[in-house]
Amino acid sequence: MTLIESARARQILDSRGNGTVEVDLRSGAYLGRAASASGASTGAHEAQSFPHGGLEESLRVFHEEVARRLTGRDARDQAGLDQELHDLDGTPNFSRMGGNLATAVSLASARLAAAAAQLPLFRYLGGPGAATLPVPFGNVIGGGRHARGGTTFQEFLVVSQGPRAERNVMANVRVHRRVGEALALRFPERPLGRGDEGAWVAALDDEDALRLLAGICEEVEREVGFPVRPALDPAASEFYRDGRYRFRDRSLSPSEQVTLIERLVRDYGVVMVEDPLQEEDFENFATLTRSLGSRCKVVGDDIFVTNVTRIRQGIECGAANAVLIKPNQIGTLTDTRAAVDLAHRAGYATIVSHRSGETTDDTIAHLAVAFGSYGLKSGAVGGERLAKLNELIRIEESLGRR
Ligand code: PGA
Ligand code: ZN
């Protein structure tokens, strides 16, 4: 039993300079602290991050209603606490207290229980069997909702797949740096910036960006001696309007978009493609999974929103072979875990992911190890991204892998 004795919530900053919520739960000398991130390209079916009154309203609900229901509870009773959050909120998508508040409370409780058990979070949640390190996905070139003036596709990522997390993280950064150098040479007169997740922003067309990234991945792969491969997150819902995918200079029908993705994956050795189609198009997702599934992870983010109902629908029609996992898309750890378990039972891989507006909270690194997830998507550079990557390196060390 780990009695929650006090509960506090506060506004802190995220990496875009917006306010978000952090929660502290205490039991004796033990502290459980967690903060929630925020997305920019959010799925239509996600939990609502904040109520209509914004962060202030979340904090008001916390102080007037939630805090006193937390004190006296057992932090080890995660399912009970998460049910209490649902009951208190009373809406299907946490629109009254805000999904970010629910997520921070839920994760803080797990952190408190782990602290009191004197275990790292990944061990407390994953048990003695949690010993597989996820491969890191790092965002290298970006655009979409994460940067003005960049590519139409939101993210061009690298995933290094060597036997050690620490070397994978370093290889991802090497690709990121080398792409920056290549862009500086290519556009000597232009300023070169970075987007919300630290990815380079340049006036490239999507295929150009992928070509550049794939070439540098090959170069770094030769140097490090393990697979270093490109991955894509078009975040296609963001540029889909009135039945067509709208690029800067042209628009594509859904079947033309399928053909484009198939060609890009094949021509450039892409090993993971996330949200290649808009979030309601289960059918064309299934078409792509049939044609690419043997060579590539077809990942659902906005289409599944870490929600078991949507994931089940996807499994039934073969819409994907992997699920992106973002705790604040669904609002509690229990619901997040249910999504992971469902995915794994169906043979789908899971990738635990940051949001574009992040804090220095490192919980997702622990979740990825606890769940035995295939991947951790947490950028390549930038303090709020490194908080997770560096924690992954520490976890690996604690497992005696180095
Ligand atoms: P978001 O996007 O955090 O801005 O919602 C990240 C993603 O689409 O993977
Ligand atoms: Zn995504």
mmCIF file of C-alpha atoms and ligand atoms in Angstrom:
data_model
loop_
_atom_site.group_PDB
_atom_site.id
_atom_site.type_symbol
_atom_site.label_atom_id
_atom_site.label_comp_id
_atom_site.label_asym_id
_atom_site.label_seq_id
_atom_site.Cartn_x
_atom_site.Cartn_y
_atom_site.Cartn_z
ATOM 1 C CA MET A 1 0.000 0.000 0.000
ATOM 2 C CA THR A 2 1.325 3.416 -0.986
ATOM 3 C CA LEU A 3 -1.028 5.985 0.476
ATOM 4 C CA ILE A 4 -1.270 9.216 -1.495
ATOM 5 C CA GLU A 5 -0.944 11.891 1.195
ATOM 6 C CA SER A 6 -0.834 15.034 -0.882
ATOM 7 C CA ALA A 7 -1.590 16.043 -4.449
ATOM 8 C CA ARG A 8 -0.553 19.206 -6.266
ATOM 9 C CA ALA A 9 -0.886 20.392 -9.845
ATOM 10 C CA ARG A 10 0.812 23.350 -11.476
ATOM 11 C CA GLN A 11 1.318 25.042 -14.789
ATOM 12 C CA ILE A 12 4.732 24.452 -16.359
ATOM 13 C CA LEU A 13 6.075 25.233 -19.843
ATOM 14 C CA ASP A 14 6.296 22.937 -22.810
ATOM 15 C CA SER A 15 8.912 23.181 -25.569
ATOM 16 C CA ARG A 16 6.715 25.466 -27.694
ATOM 17 C CA GLY A 17 6.419 27.863 -24.782
ATOM 18 C CA ASN A 18 2.833 26.893 -24.042
ATOM 19 C CA GLY A 19 1.585 26.095 -20.579
ATOM 20 C CA THR A 20 0.912 22.494 -19.677
ATOM 21 C CA VAL A 21 0.198 20.603 -16.476
ATOM 22 C CA GLU A 22 2.516 18.871 -14.041
ATOM 23 C CA VAL A 23 1.305 16.829 -11.081
ATOM 24 C CA ASP A 24 3.102 15.891 -7.844
ATOM 25 C CA LEU A 25 1.779 13.100 -5.645
ATOM 26 C CA ARG A 26 3.492 12.411 -2.332
ATOM 27 C CA SER A 27 3.577 9.579 0.163
ATOM 28 C CA GLY A 28 5.896 10.127 3.109
ATOM 29 C CA ALA A 29 9.277 10.964 1.638
ATOM 30 C CA TYR A 30 8.348 9.632 -1.804
ATOM 31 C CA LEU A 31 7.394 11.795 -4.759
ATOM 32 C CA GLY A 32 5.661 10.823 -7.991
ATOM 33 C CA ARG A 33 5.865 13.589 -10.587
ATOM 34 C CA ALA A 34 4.648 13.616 -14.187
ATOM 35 C CA ALA A 35 3.848 16.221 -16.846
ATOM 36 C CA SER A 36 1.825 16.031 -20.044
ATOM 37 C CA ALA A 37 2.937 16.982 -23.537
ATOM 38 C CA SER A 38 0.780 18.526 -26.281
ATOM 39 C CA GLY A 39 0.435 17.770 -29.974
ATOM 40 C CA ALA A 40 0.086 20.108 -32.953
ATOM 41 C CA SER A 41 -1.155 17.557 -35.463
ATOM 42 C CA THR A 42 -3.702 15.995 -33.167
ATOM 43 C CA GLY A 43 -6.068 13.242 -34.244
ATOM 44 C CA ALA A 44 -9.776 14.074 -34.380
ATOM 45 C CA HIS A 45 -10.578 11.222 -31.967
ATOM 46 C CA GLU A 46 -7.998 11.997 -29.283
ATOM 47 C CA ALA A 47 -8.864 12.862 -25.709
ATOM 48 C CA GLN A 48 -9.265 16.632 -25.454
ATOM 49 C CA SER A 49 -6.033 17.967 -23.941
ATOM 50 C CA PHE A 50 -7.667 20.878 -22.138
ATOM 51 C CA PRO A 51 -11.271 21.833 -21.408
ATOM 52 C CA HIS A 52 -12.848 24.841 -23.115
ATOM 53 C CA GLY A 53 -11.636 27.069 -20.292
ATOM 54 C CA GLY A 54 -8.037 25.959 -21.027
ATOM 55 C CA LEU A 55 -5.304 25.041 -18.596
ATOM 56 C CA GLU A 56 -6.727 27.317 -15.895
ATOM 57 C CA GLU A 57 -9.975 25.384 -15.989
ATOM 58 C CA SER A 58 -8.057 22.080 -15.689
ATOM 59 C CA LEU A 59 -6.273 23.403 -12.610
ATOM 60 C CA ARG A 60 -9.545 24.652 -11.126
ATOM 61 C CA VAL A 61 -11.146 21.200 -11.568
ATOM 62 C CA PHE A 62 -8.032 19.654 -10.029
ATOM 63 C CA HIS A 63 -8.126 21.862 -6.942
ATOM 64 C CA GLU A 64 -11.875 21.763 -6.427
ATOM 65 C CA GLU A 65 -12.651 18.150 -7.297
ATOM 66 C CA VAL A 66 -9.741 15.865 -8.128
ATOM 67 C CA ALA A 67 -7.141 16.516 -5.400
ATOM 68 C CA ARG A 68 -9.294 15.408 -2.489
ATOM 69 C CA ARG A 69 -10.294 12.224 -4.294
ATOM 70 C CA LEU A 70 -6.633 11.339 -4.701
ATOM 71 C CA THR A 71 -5.516 11.707 -1.123
ATOM 72 C CA GLY A 72 -6.100 8.530 0.837
ATOM 73 C CA ARG A 73 -5.953 6.348 -2.290
ATOM 74 C CA ASP A 74 -3.402 3.594 -2.826
ATOM 75 C CA ALA A 75 -1.028 4.662 -5.609
ATOM 76 C CA ARG A 76 -0.537 0.990 -6.451
ATOM 77 C CA ASP A 77 -4.169 0.687 -7.464
ATOM 78 C CA GLN A 78 -3.649 2.118 -10.939
ATOM 79 C CA ALA A 79 -6.831 0.699 -12.447
ATOM 80 C CA GLY A 80 -8.944 2.050 -9.571
ATOM 81 C CA LEU A 81 -7.380 5.493 -9.810
ATOM 82 C CA ASP A 82 -7.827 5.646 -13.575
ATOM 83 C CA GLN A 83 -11.469 4.608 -13.260
ATOM 84 C CA GLU A 84 -11.948 7.328 -10.661
ATOM 85 C CA LEU A 85 -10.556 9.865 -13.144
ATOM 86 C CA HIS A 86 -13.071 8.711 -15.759
ATOM 87 C CA ASP A 87 -15.926 8.852 -13.239
ATOM 88 C CA LEU A 88 -14.951 12.296 -12.006
ATOM 89 C CA ASP A 89 -14.655 13.645 -15.532
ATOM 90 C CA GLY A 90 -17.864 12.065 -16.740
ATOM 91 C CA THR A 91 -17.238 12.638 -20.471
ATOM 92 C CA PRO A 92 -15.989 10.112 -23.053
ATOM 93 C CA ASN A 93 -12.896 12.170 -23.948
ATOM 94 C CA PHE A 94 -11.845 13.951 -20.755
ATOM 95 C CA SER A 95 -13.231 17.206 -22.084
ATOM 96 C CA ARG A 96 -14.252 18.404 -18.612
ATOM 97 C CA MET A 97 -10.946 18.072 -16.721
ATOM 98 C CA GLY A 98 -8.682 17.830 -19.776
ATOM 99 C CA GLY A 99 -6.845 14.724 -20.972
ATOM 100 C CA ASN A 100 -3.513 16.287 -20.079
ATOM 101 C CA LEU A 101 -4.515 16.614 -16.434
ATOM 102 C CA ALA A 102 -5.795 13.019 -16.367
ATOM 103 C CA THR A 103 -2.574 11.755 -17.980
ATOM 104 C CA ALA A 104 -0.336 13.659 -15.568
ATOM 105 C CA VAL A 105 -2.275 12.370 -12.525
ATOM 106 C CA SER A 106 -2.291 8.819 -13.835
ATOM 107 C CA LEU A 107 1.442 8.744 -14.632
ATOM 108 C CA ALA A 108 2.350 10.554 -11.404
ATOM 109 C CA SER A 109 0.574 7.826 -9.454
ATOM 110 C CA ALA A 110 2.598 5.124 -11.227
ATOM 111 C CA ARG A 111 5.771 7.076 -10.545
ATOM 112 C CA LEU A 112 4.889 7.400 -6.862
ATOM 113 C CA ALA A 113 4.148 3.684 -6.551
ATOM 114 C CA ALA A 114 7.471 2.876 -8.266
ATOM 115 C CA ALA A 115 9.374 5.294 -6.029
ATOM 116 C CA ALA A 116 7.831 3.796 -2.900
ATOM 117 C CA ALA A 117 8.671 0.299 -4.151
ATOM 118 C CA GLN A 118 12.216 1.610 -4.745
ATOM 119 C CA LEU A 119 12.126 0.440 -8.325
ATOM 120 C CA PRO A 120 12.700 2.306 -11.567
ATOM 121 C CA LEU A 121 9.399 2.884 -13.324
ATOM 122 C CA PHE A 122 10.128 0.469 -16.176
ATOM 123 C CA ARG A 123 10.787 -2.304 -13.669
ATOM 124 C CA TYR A 124 7.779 -1.504 -11.491
ATOM 125 C CA LEU A 125 5.442 -1.538 -14.505
ATOM 126 C CA GLY A 126 7.148 -4.175 -16.624
ATOM 127 C CA GLY A 127 8.191 -6.678 -13.965
ATOM 128 C CA PRO A 128 11.393 -8.717 -14.013
ATOM 129 C CA GLY A 129 10.897 -9.605 -17.693
ATOM 130 C CA ALA A 130 11.159 -6.026 -18.973
ATOM 131 C CA ALA A 131 14.567 -6.119 -20.590
ATOM 132 C CA THR A 132 14.154 -5.234 -24.255
ATOM 133 C CA LEU A 133 15.266 -1.788 -25.349
ATOM 134 C CA PRO A 134 13.204 -0.094 -28.060
ATOM 135 C CA VAL A 135 14.852 1.174 -31.229
ATOM 136 C CA PRO A 136 14.887 4.995 -31.283
ATOM 137 C CA PHE A 137 13.134 6.923 -34.068
ATOM 138 C CA GLY A 138 14.631 10.399 -34.529
ATOM 139 C CA ASN A 139 13.060 13.197 -36.544
ATOM 140 C CA VAL A 140 15.634 14.599 -39.024
ATOM 141 C CA ILE A 141 13.782 16.745 -41.586
ATOM 142 C CA GLY A 142 10.353 18.183 -40.936
ATOM 143 C CA GLY A 143 7.493 20.337 -42.023
ATOM 144 C CA GLY A 144 3.718 20.024 -41.937
ATOM 145 C CA ARG A 145 2.232 21.414 -38.751
ATOM 146 C CA HIS A 146 5.620 21.406 -37.017
ATOM 147 C CA ALA A 147 7.288 24.086 -39.167
ATOM 148 C CA ARG A 148 6.311 26.763 -41.668
ATOM 149 C CA GLY A 149 7.936 26.614 -45.074
ATOM 150 C CA GLY A 150 9.157 23.033 -44.799
ATOM 151 C CA THR A 151 8.067 19.815 -46.473
ATOM 152 C CA THR A 152 4.412 18.805 -46.841
ATOM 153 C CA PHE A 153 5.106 15.522 -45.064
ATOM 154 C CA GLN A 154 5.506 16.201 -41.370
ATOM 155 C CA GLU A 155 8.511 14.015 -40.526
ATOM 156 C CA PHE A 156 11.451 12.297 -42.207
ATOM 157 C CA LEU A 157 12.973 10.120 -39.510
ATOM 158 C CA VAL A 158 15.934 7.858 -38.965
ATOM 159 C CA VAL A 159 15.795 4.585 -37.059
ATOM 160 C CA SER A 160 19.053 2.919 -36.075
ATOM 161 C CA GLN A 161 18.683 -0.762 -35.350
ATOM 162 C CA GLY A 162 21.935 -1.888 -33.777
ATOM 163 C CA PRO A 163 22.093 -4.128 -30.732
ATOM 164 C CA ARG A 164 22.567 -1.261 -28.254
ATOM 165 C CA ALA A 165 20.299 1.681 -27.540
ATOM 166 C CA GLU A 166 23.158 4.015 -26.732
ATOM 167 C CA ARG A 167 24.844 3.447 -30.089
ATOM 168 C CA ASN A 168 21.514 3.734 -31.876
ATOM 169 C CA VAL A 169 20.861 7.119 -30.289
ATOM 170 C CA MET A 170 24.345 8.297 -31.316
ATOM 171 C CA ALA A 171 23.910 7.033 -34.884
ATOM 172 C CA ASN A 172 20.588 8.898 -35.173
ATOM 173 C CA VAL A 173 22.286 12.110 -34.084
ATOM 174 C CA ARG A 174 25.075 11.531 -36.591
ATOM 175 C CA VAL A 175 22.486 11.337 -39.377
ATOM 176 C CA HIS A 176 20.785 14.492 -38.078
ATOM 177 C CA ARG A 177 24.063 16.425 -38.007
ATOM 178 C CA ARG A 178 25.154 15.211 -41.424
ATOM 179 C CA VAL A 179 21.826 16.154 -43.002
ATOM 180 C CA GLY A 180 22.211 19.648 -41.508
ATOM 181 C CA GLU A 181 25.678 19.938 -43.070
ATOM 182 C CA ALA A 182 24.362 18.766 -46.438
ATOM 183 C CA LEU A 183 21.534 21.306 -46.345
ATOM 184 C CA ALA A 184 23.938 24.125 -45.452
ATOM 185 C CA LEU A 185 26.052 23.241 -48.500
ATOM 186 C CA ARG A 186 23.046 22.969 -50.744
ATOM 187 C CA PHE A 187 21.444 26.270 -49.694
ATOM 188 C CA PRO A 188 24.458 28.429 -48.727
ATOM 189 C CA GLU A 189 22.520 31.701 -48.899
ATOM 190 C CA ARG A 190 19.504 30.570 -46.923
ATOM 191 C CA PRO A 191 18.979 30.434 -43.189
ATOM 192 C CA LEU A 192 18.577 26.896 -41.910
ATOM 193 C CA GLY A 193 16.169 26.357 -39.040
ATOM 194 C CA ARG A 194 14.669 23.597 -36.969
ATOM 195 C CA GLY A 195 11.036 22.736 -36.320
ATOM 196 C CA ASP A 196 9.142 21.916 -33.138
ATOM 197 C CA GLU A 197 10.814 18.531 -32.739
ATOM 198 C CA GLY A 198 14.319 19.666 -33.665
ATOM 199 C CA ALA A 199 14.128 18.433 -37.263
ATOM 200 C CA TRP A 200 15.731 20.544 -40.003
ATOM 201 C CA VAL A 201 13.356 22.755 -41.937
ATOM 202 C CA ALA A 202 14.287 23.459 -45.541
ATOM 203 C CA ALA A 203 12.481 24.359 -48.739
ATOM 204 C CA LEU A 204 12.738 20.843 -50.117
ATOM 205 C CA ASP A 205 10.133 18.837 -51.852
ATOM 206 C CA ASP A 206 9.145 15.636 -50.085
ATOM 207 C CA GLU A 207 10.942 13.235 -52.374
ATOM 208 C CA ASP A 208 14.088 15.396 -52.343
ATOM 209 C CA ALA A 209 14.087 15.333 -48.552
ATOM 210 C CA LEU A 210 13.718 11.555 -48.509
ATOM 211 C CA ARG A 211 16.467 11.107 -51.105
ATOM 212 C CA LEU A 212 18.871 13.236 -49.071
ATOM 213 C CA LEU A 213 18.027 11.427 -45.832
ATOM 214 C CA ALA A 214 18.239 7.940 -47.375
ATOM 215 C CA GLY A 215 21.684 8.706 -48.846
ATOM 216 C CA ILE A 216 23.026 9.857 -45.501
ATOM 217 C CA CYS A 217 21.488 6.889 -43.709
ATOM 218 C CA GLU A 218 23.418 4.599 -46.077
ATOM 219 C CA GLU A 219 26.636 6.481 -45.397
ATOM 220 C CA VAL A 220 26.211 6.283 -41.607
ATOM 221 C CA GLU A 221 25.130 2.640 -41.824
ATOM 222 C CA ARG A 222 28.443 1.805 -43.522
ATOM 223 C CA GLU A 223 30.342 3.640 -40.792
ATOM 224 C CA VAL A 224 28.588 2.108 -37.778
ATOM 225 C CA GLY A 225 28.056 -1.388 -39.151
ATOM 226 C CA PHE A 226 24.394 -1.863 -38.232
ATOM 227 C CA PRO A 227 21.139 -0.896 -39.985
ATOM 228 C CA VAL A 228 20.436 2.854 -40.095
ATOM 229 C CA ARG A 229 17.259 3.358 -42.104
ATOM 230 C CA PRO A 230 14.826 6.090 -43.143
ATOM 231 C CA ALA A 231 11.223 6.310 -41.911
ATOM 232 C CA LEU A 232 8.317 8.636 -42.724
ATOM 233 C CA ASP A 233 5.431 10.258 -40.903
ATOM 234 C CA PRO A 234 3.460 12.192 -43.531
ATOM 235 C CA ALA A 235 0.698 12.931 -40.928
ATOM 236 C CA ALA A 236 -1.575 12.838 -43.949
ATOM 237 C CA SER A 237 -4.751 14.092 -42.240
ATOM 238 C CA GLU A 238 -3.103 17.500 -42.030
ATOM 239 C CA PHE A 239 -2.936 18.021 -45.784
ATOM 240 C CA TYR A 240 -6.096 16.162 -46.776
ATOM 241 C CA ARG A 241 -9.026 18.353 -47.790
ATOM 242 C CA ASP A 242 -12.168 17.609 -49.787
ATOM 243 C CA GLY A 243 -11.100 14.135 -50.819
ATOM 244 C CA ARG A 244 -7.572 14.976 -51.953
ATOM 245 C CA TYR A 245 -4.047 15.115 -50.553
ATOM 246 C CA ARG A 246 -2.871 18.668 -51.180
ATOM 247 C CA PHE A 247 0.847 19.183 -51.747
ATOM 248 C CA ARG A 248 2.357 22.580 -52.504
ATOM 249 C CA ASP A 249 2.225 22.161 -56.260
ATOM 250 C CA ARG A 250 -0.300 19.366 -56.882
ATOM 251 C CA SER A 251 -3.030 17.290 -55.303
ATOM 252 C CA LEU A 252 -3.490 13.518 -55.246
ATOM 253 C CA SER A 253 -6.507 11.235 -54.985
ATOM 254 C CA PRO A 254 -6.385 8.579 -52.234
ATOM 255 C CA SER A 255 -5.349 5.873 -54.698
ATOM 256 C CA GLU A 256 -2.618 8.117 -56.127
ATOM 257 C CA GLN A 257 -1.419 8.741 -52.565
ATOM 258 C CA VAL A 258 -1.248 4.960 -52.015
ATOM 259 C CA THR A 259 0.826 4.604 -55.185
ATOM 260 C CA LEU A 260 3.154 7.427 -54.136
ATOM 261 C CA ILE A 261 3.767 5.902 -50.698
ATOM 262 C CA GLU A 262 4.389 2.453 -52.205
ATOM 263 C CA ARG A 263 6.947 3.893 -54.577
ATOM 264 C CA LEU A 264 8.737 5.976 -51.924
ATOM 265 C CA VAL A 265 8.943 3.029 -49.532
ATOM 266 C CA ARG A 266 10.354 0.737 -52.224
ATOM 267 C CA ASP A 267 12.730 3.220 -53.879
ATOM 268 C CA TYR A 268 14.296 4.545 -50.683
ATOM 269 C CA GLY A 269 14.230 1.522 -48.376
ATOM 270 C CA VAL A 270 11.799 3.116 -45.905
ATOM 271 C CA VAL A 271 11.271 0.775 -42.946
ATOM 272 C CA MET A 272 8.368 2.541 -41.234
ATOM 273 C CA VAL A 273 5.584 4.740 -42.542
ATOM 274 C CA GLU A 274 3.163 6.375 -40.123
ATOM 275 C CA ASP A 275 -0.169 7.965 -41.039
ATOM 276 C CA PRO A 276 0.417 7.708 -44.807
ATOM 277 C CA LEU A 277 -3.324 8.340 -45.273
ATOM 278 C CA GLN A 278 -5.951 10.418 -43.504
ATOM 279 C CA GLU A 279 -7.315 9.190 -40.188
ATOM 280 C CA GLU A 280 -10.651 7.764 -41.439
ATOM 281 C CA ASP A 281 -9.352 5.788 -44.406
ATOM 282 C CA PHE A 282 -9.090 2.295 -42.885
ATOM 283 C CA GLU A 283 -9.600 0.759 -46.320
ATOM 284 C CA ASN A 284 -6.616 2.301 -48.066
ATOM 285 C CA PHE A 285 -4.518 1.761 -44.933
ATOM 286 C CA ALA A 286 -5.327 -1.947 -45.400
ATOM 287 C CA THR A 287 -4.373 -1.768 -49.090
ATOM 288 C CA LEU A 288 -0.997 -0.300 -48.160
ATOM 289 C CA THR A 289 -0.451 -2.832 -45.384
ATOM 290 C CA ARG A 290 -1.099 -5.647 -47.852
ATOM 291 C CA SER A 291 1.432 -4.294 -50.315
ATOM 292 C CA LEU A 292 4.109 -3.010 -47.900
ATOM 293 C CA GLY A 293 3.548 -4.907 -44.659
ATOM 294 C CA SER A 294 6.246 -7.493 -45.279
ATOM 295 C CA ARG A 295 8.997 -4.897 -45.743
ATOM 296 C CA CYS A 296 7.831 -1.986 -43.643
ATOM 297 C CA LYS A 297 6.006 -1.059 -40.449
ATOM 298 C CA VAL A 298 2.733 0.579 -41.396
ATOM 299 C CA VAL A 299 1.942 2.598 -38.280
ATOM 300 C CA GLY A 300 -1.317 4.188 -37.176
ATOM 301 C CA ASP A 301 -1.147 7.355 -35.082
ATOM 302 C CA ASP A 302 -4.078 9.710 -35.793
ATOM 303 C CA ILE A 303 -6.140 6.793 -37.115
ATOM 304 C CA PHE A 304 -5.842 4.813 -33.830
ATOM 305 C CA VAL A 305 -5.210 7.546 -31.207
ATOM 306 C CA THR A 306 -4.113 4.911 -28.643
ATOM 307 C CA ASN A 307 -7.788 3.922 -28.419
ATOM 308 C CA VAL A 308 -8.757 0.236 -28.171
ATOM 309 C CA THR A 309 -11.984 0.707 -30.118
ATOM 310 C CA ARG A 310 -10.163 2.232 -33.080
ATOM 311 C CA ILE A 311 -7.263 -0.226 -32.864
ATOM 312 C CA ARG A 312 -9.728 -3.141 -32.832
ATOM 313 C CA GLN A 313 -11.414 -1.747 -35.935
ATOM 314 C CA GLY A 314 -7.982 -1.533 -37.560
ATOM 315 C CA ILE A 315 -7.045 -5.079 -36.600
ATOM 316 C CA GLU A 316 -10.310 -6.410 -38.014
ATOM 317 C CA CYS A 317 -9.621 -4.980 -41.452
ATOM 318 C CA GLY A 318 -5.825 -5.353 -41.432
ATOM 319 C CA ALA A 319 -5.311 -1.591 -41.530
ATOM 320 C CA ALA A 320 -1.740 -1.593 -40.197
ATOM 321 C CA ASN A 321 0.898 -3.702 -38.517
ATOM 322 C CA ALA A 322 1.987 -1.239 -35.839
ATOM 323 C CA VAL A 323 0.453 1.324 -33.465
ATOM 324 C CA LEU A 324 1.875 4.605 -32.233
ATOM 325 C CA ILE A 325 1.312 4.966 -28.483
ATOM 326 C CA LYS A 326 0.831 8.405 -26.907
ATOM 327 C CA PRO A 327 -0.531 8.347 -23.346
ATOM 328 C CA ASN A 328 -2.248 11.718 -23.547
ATOM 329 C CA GLN A 329 -4.194 10.689 -26.652
ATOM 330 C CA ILE A 330 -6.256 8.467 -24.365
ATOM 331 C CA GLY A 331 -5.720 10.012 -20.916
ATOM 332 C CA THR A 332 -4.708 7.254 -18.493
ATOM 333 C CA LEU A 333 -1.973 4.663 -18.066
ATOM 334 C CA THR A 334 -4.546 1.861 -17.796
ATOM 335 C CA ASP A 335 -6.078 2.779 -21.157
ATOM 336 C CA THR A 336 -2.611 3.175 -22.681
ATOM 337 C CA ARG A 337 -1.634 -0.270 -21.508
ATOM 338 C CA ALA A 338 -4.864 -1.785 -22.820
ATOM 339 C CA ALA A 339 -4.033 -0.325 -26.241
ATOM 340 C CA VAL A 340 -0.523 -1.800 -26.130
ATOM 341 C CA ASP A 341 -1.778 -5.215 -24.998
ATOM 342 C CA LEU A 342 -4.419 -5.350 -27.713
ATOM 343 C CA ALA A 343 -1.872 -4.392 -30.364
ATOM 344 C CA HIS A 344 0.661 -6.968 -29.186
ATOM 345 C CA ARG A 345 -1.957 -9.747 -29.005
ATOM 346 C CA ALA A 346 -2.794 -9.055 -32.651
ATOM 347 C CA GLY A 347 0.884 -9.220 -33.600
ATOM 348 C CA TYR A 348 1.099 -5.453 -34.116
ATOM 349 C CA ALA A 349 4.280 -3.685 -33.061
ATOM 350 C CA THR A 350 4.041 -0.642 -30.780
ATOM 351 C CA ILE A 351 6.080 2.559 -30.839
ATOM 352 C CA VAL A 352 5.805 4.789 -27.759
ATOM 353 C CA SER A 353 5.935 8.427 -28.828
ATOM 354 C CA HIS A 354 6.584 11.960 -27.648
ATOM 355 C CA ARG A 355 4.421 14.904 -28.771
ATOM 356 C CA SER A 356 5.665 17.907 -30.693
ATOM 357 C CA GLY A 357 5.170 20.134 -27.633
ATOM 358 C CA GLU A 358 7.183 18.275 -24.988
ATOM 359 C CA THR A 359 8.468 18.756 -21.462
ATOM 360 C CA THR A 360 11.589 17.291 -19.909
ATOM 361 C CA ASP A 361 9.522 14.486 -18.373
ATOM 362 C CA ASP A 362 11.155 11.147 -19.258
ATOM 363 C CA THR A 363 8.286 8.775 -18.472
ATOM 364 C CA ILE A 364 7.824 7.527 -22.044
ATOM 365 C CA ALA A 365 11.323 5.999 -22.084
ATOM 366 C CA HIS A 366 10.282 3.846 -19.128
ATOM 367 C CA LEU A 367 6.928 2.983 -20.698
ATOM 368 C CA ALA A 368 8.569 1.776 -23.914
ATOM 369 C CA VAL A 369 10.799 -0.620 -21.932
ATOM 370 C CA ALA A 370 8.006 -1.687 -19.551
ATOM 371 C CA PHE A 371 5.690 -2.504 -22.469
ATOM 372 C CA GLY A 372 8.397 -4.286 -24.468
ATOM 373 C CA SER A 373 7.656 -1.895 -27.324
ATOM 374 C CA TYR A 374 9.465 -2.157 -30.620
ATOM 375 C CA GLY A 375 10.265 1.556 -30.787
ATOM 376 C CA LEU A 376 10.590 4.849 -28.953
ATOM 377 C CA LYS A 377 9.898 7.931 -31.043
ATOM 378 C CA SER A 378 11.461 10.871 -29.288
ATOM 379 C CA GLY A 379 13.306 13.063 -31.769
ATOM 380 C CA ALA A 380 17.045 13.210 -32.314
ATOM 381 C CA VAL A 381 18.127 16.452 -30.652
ATOM 382 C CA GLY A 382 16.766 19.153 -28.303
ATOM 383 C CA GLY A 383 16.634 19.111 -24.503
ATOM 384 C CA GLU A 384 13.072 17.868 -24.138
ATOM 385 C CA ARG A 385 13.813 15.052 -26.621
ATOM 386 C CA LEU A 386 17.128 14.138 -25.001
ATOM 387 C CA ALA A 387 15.454 13.824 -21.622
ATOM 388 C CA LYS A 388 13.921 10.585 -22.917
ATOM 389 C CA LEU A 389 16.880 9.393 -25.006
ATOM 390 C CA ASN A 390 19.373 9.919 -22.205
ATOM 391 C CA GLU A 391 17.065 8.098 -19.806
ATOM 392 C CA LEU A 392 16.944 5.187 -22.262
ATOM 393 C CA ILE A 393 20.746 5.072 -22.178
ATOM 394 C CA ARG A 394 20.653 4.993 -18.360
ATOM 395 C CA ILE A 395 18.052 2.235 -18.380
ATOM 396 C CA GLU A 396 20.225 0.213 -20.736
ATOM 397 C CA GLU A 397 23.171 0.656 -18.419
ATOM 398 C CA SER A 398 21.106 -0.422 -15.412
ATOM 399 C CA LEU A 399 20.279 -3.626 -17.293
ATOM 400 C CA GLY A 400 23.985 -4.346 -17.534
ATOM 401 C CA ARG A 401 24.080 -4.081 -21.310
ATOM 402 C CA ARG A 402 27.095 -1.825 -21.597
HETATM 403 P P1 PGA B 1 1.941 15.898 -32.629
HETATM 404 O O1 PGA B 1 2.484 15.014 -33.823
HETATM 405 O O2 PGA B 1 2.648 15.587 -31.383
HETATM 406 O O3 PGA B 1 2.158 17.299 -33.122
HETATM 407 O O4 PGA B 1 0.473 15.579 -32.564
HETATM 408 C C1 PGA B 1 3.425 14.028 -33.741
HETATM 409 C C2 PGA B 1 3.058 12.941 -34.682
HETATM 410 O O5 PGA B 1 2.197 13.107 -35.562
HETATM 411 O O6 PGA B 1 3.595 11.842 -34.578
HETATM 412 ZN ZN ZN B 2 2.292 10.941 -36.272
#
